C-alpha positions as MATLAB code, in Angstrom:
seq = 'XXXXXXXXXXXXXXXXXXXXXXXXXXXXXXXXXXXXXXXXXXXXXXXXXXXXXXXXXXXXXXXXXXXXXXXXX';
ca = [
     -42.630  -85.243 -146.802;
     -41.338  -87.970 -144.256;
     -39.493  -87.304 -141.286;
     -36.646  -89.058 -139.886;
     -38.577  -90.312 -137.045;
     -40.655  -92.103 -139.576;
     -37.570  -94.246 -140.531;
     -37.255  -97.796 -139.556;
     -33.595  -97.976 -140.669;
     -32.180  -94.836 -138.779;
     -30.539  -95.329 -135.504;
     -31.932  -93.578 -132.570;
     -30.893  -92.985 -128.979;
     -33.272  -93.495 -126.036;
     -33.503  -90.243 -124.087;
     -35.123  -88.864 -120.885;
     -35.956  -85.731 -119.340;
     -35.913  -84.396 -115.917;
     -39.543  -85.511 -115.195;
     -38.535  -89.302 -116.139;
     -40.325  -89.175 -119.435;
     -38.786  -91.244 -122.300;
     -38.481  -90.673 -125.855;
     -36.225  -91.201 -128.841;
     -33.867  -89.006 -130.742;
     -31.984  -89.513 -134.175;
     -28.272  -90.378 -133.390;
     -25.862  -87.650 -134.041;
     -28.223  -84.685 -133.447;
     -27.889  -82.487 -130.820;
     -30.451  -83.161 -127.966;
     -32.986  -80.602 -127.086;
     -32.461  -78.726 -123.543;
     -33.450  -81.023 -120.612;
     -32.838  -84.269 -122.584;
     -30.036  -86.747 -121.692;
     -29.247  -90.190 -123.334;
     -29.462  -93.196 -121.062;
     -27.018  -95.202 -123.097;
     -29.477  -97.409 -125.432;
     -28.944  -96.938 -128.991;
     -30.528  -98.856 -132.192;
     -33.218  -98.783 -134.641;
     -36.478  -97.329 -133.837;
     -38.079 -100.540 -133.067;
     -35.388 -101.751 -130.474;
     -35.352  -98.276 -128.837;
     -39.439  -98.259 -128.296;
     -39.040 -101.842 -127.063;
     -36.549 -100.828 -124.339;
     -38.812  -97.749 -123.500;
     -41.859 -100.115 -123.019;
     -39.893 -102.169 -120.654;
     -38.376  -99.458 -118.385;
     -41.368  -96.638 -118.421;
     -43.932  -98.441 -116.436;
     -45.201  -95.403 -114.909;
     -46.255  -92.598 -117.005;
     -46.645  -89.943 -114.428;
     -44.025  -87.243 -114.370;
     -41.942  -87.367 -111.486;
     -43.086  -84.038 -110.164;
     -46.693  -85.412 -109.968;
     -45.589  -88.486 -108.169;
     -43.584  -86.335 -105.726;
     -46.599  -84.276 -105.229;
     -49.067  -87.547 -104.749;
     -46.729  -89.003 -102.171;
     -46.547  -85.848 -100.242;
     -50.107  -85.889 -100.147;
     -50.403  -89.265  -98.929;
     -47.931  -88.815  -96.113;
     -50.125  -86.097  -94.466;
];
């Protein structure tokens, strides 16, 4: 059984959560709690390409903040 996420023809929204982590979500489906769209929509490959260009630091925001606080001490 194939998933909608396996489709190269379905349109997706690029979404981000409060930790700054990106993903794709099928266009028209309700978003899971904690995720918001970033205004980019397209084919899976287009969305992945956008994510790769903007999500350059894979660390969650909370970890970055914790590390910066430790460095400031």
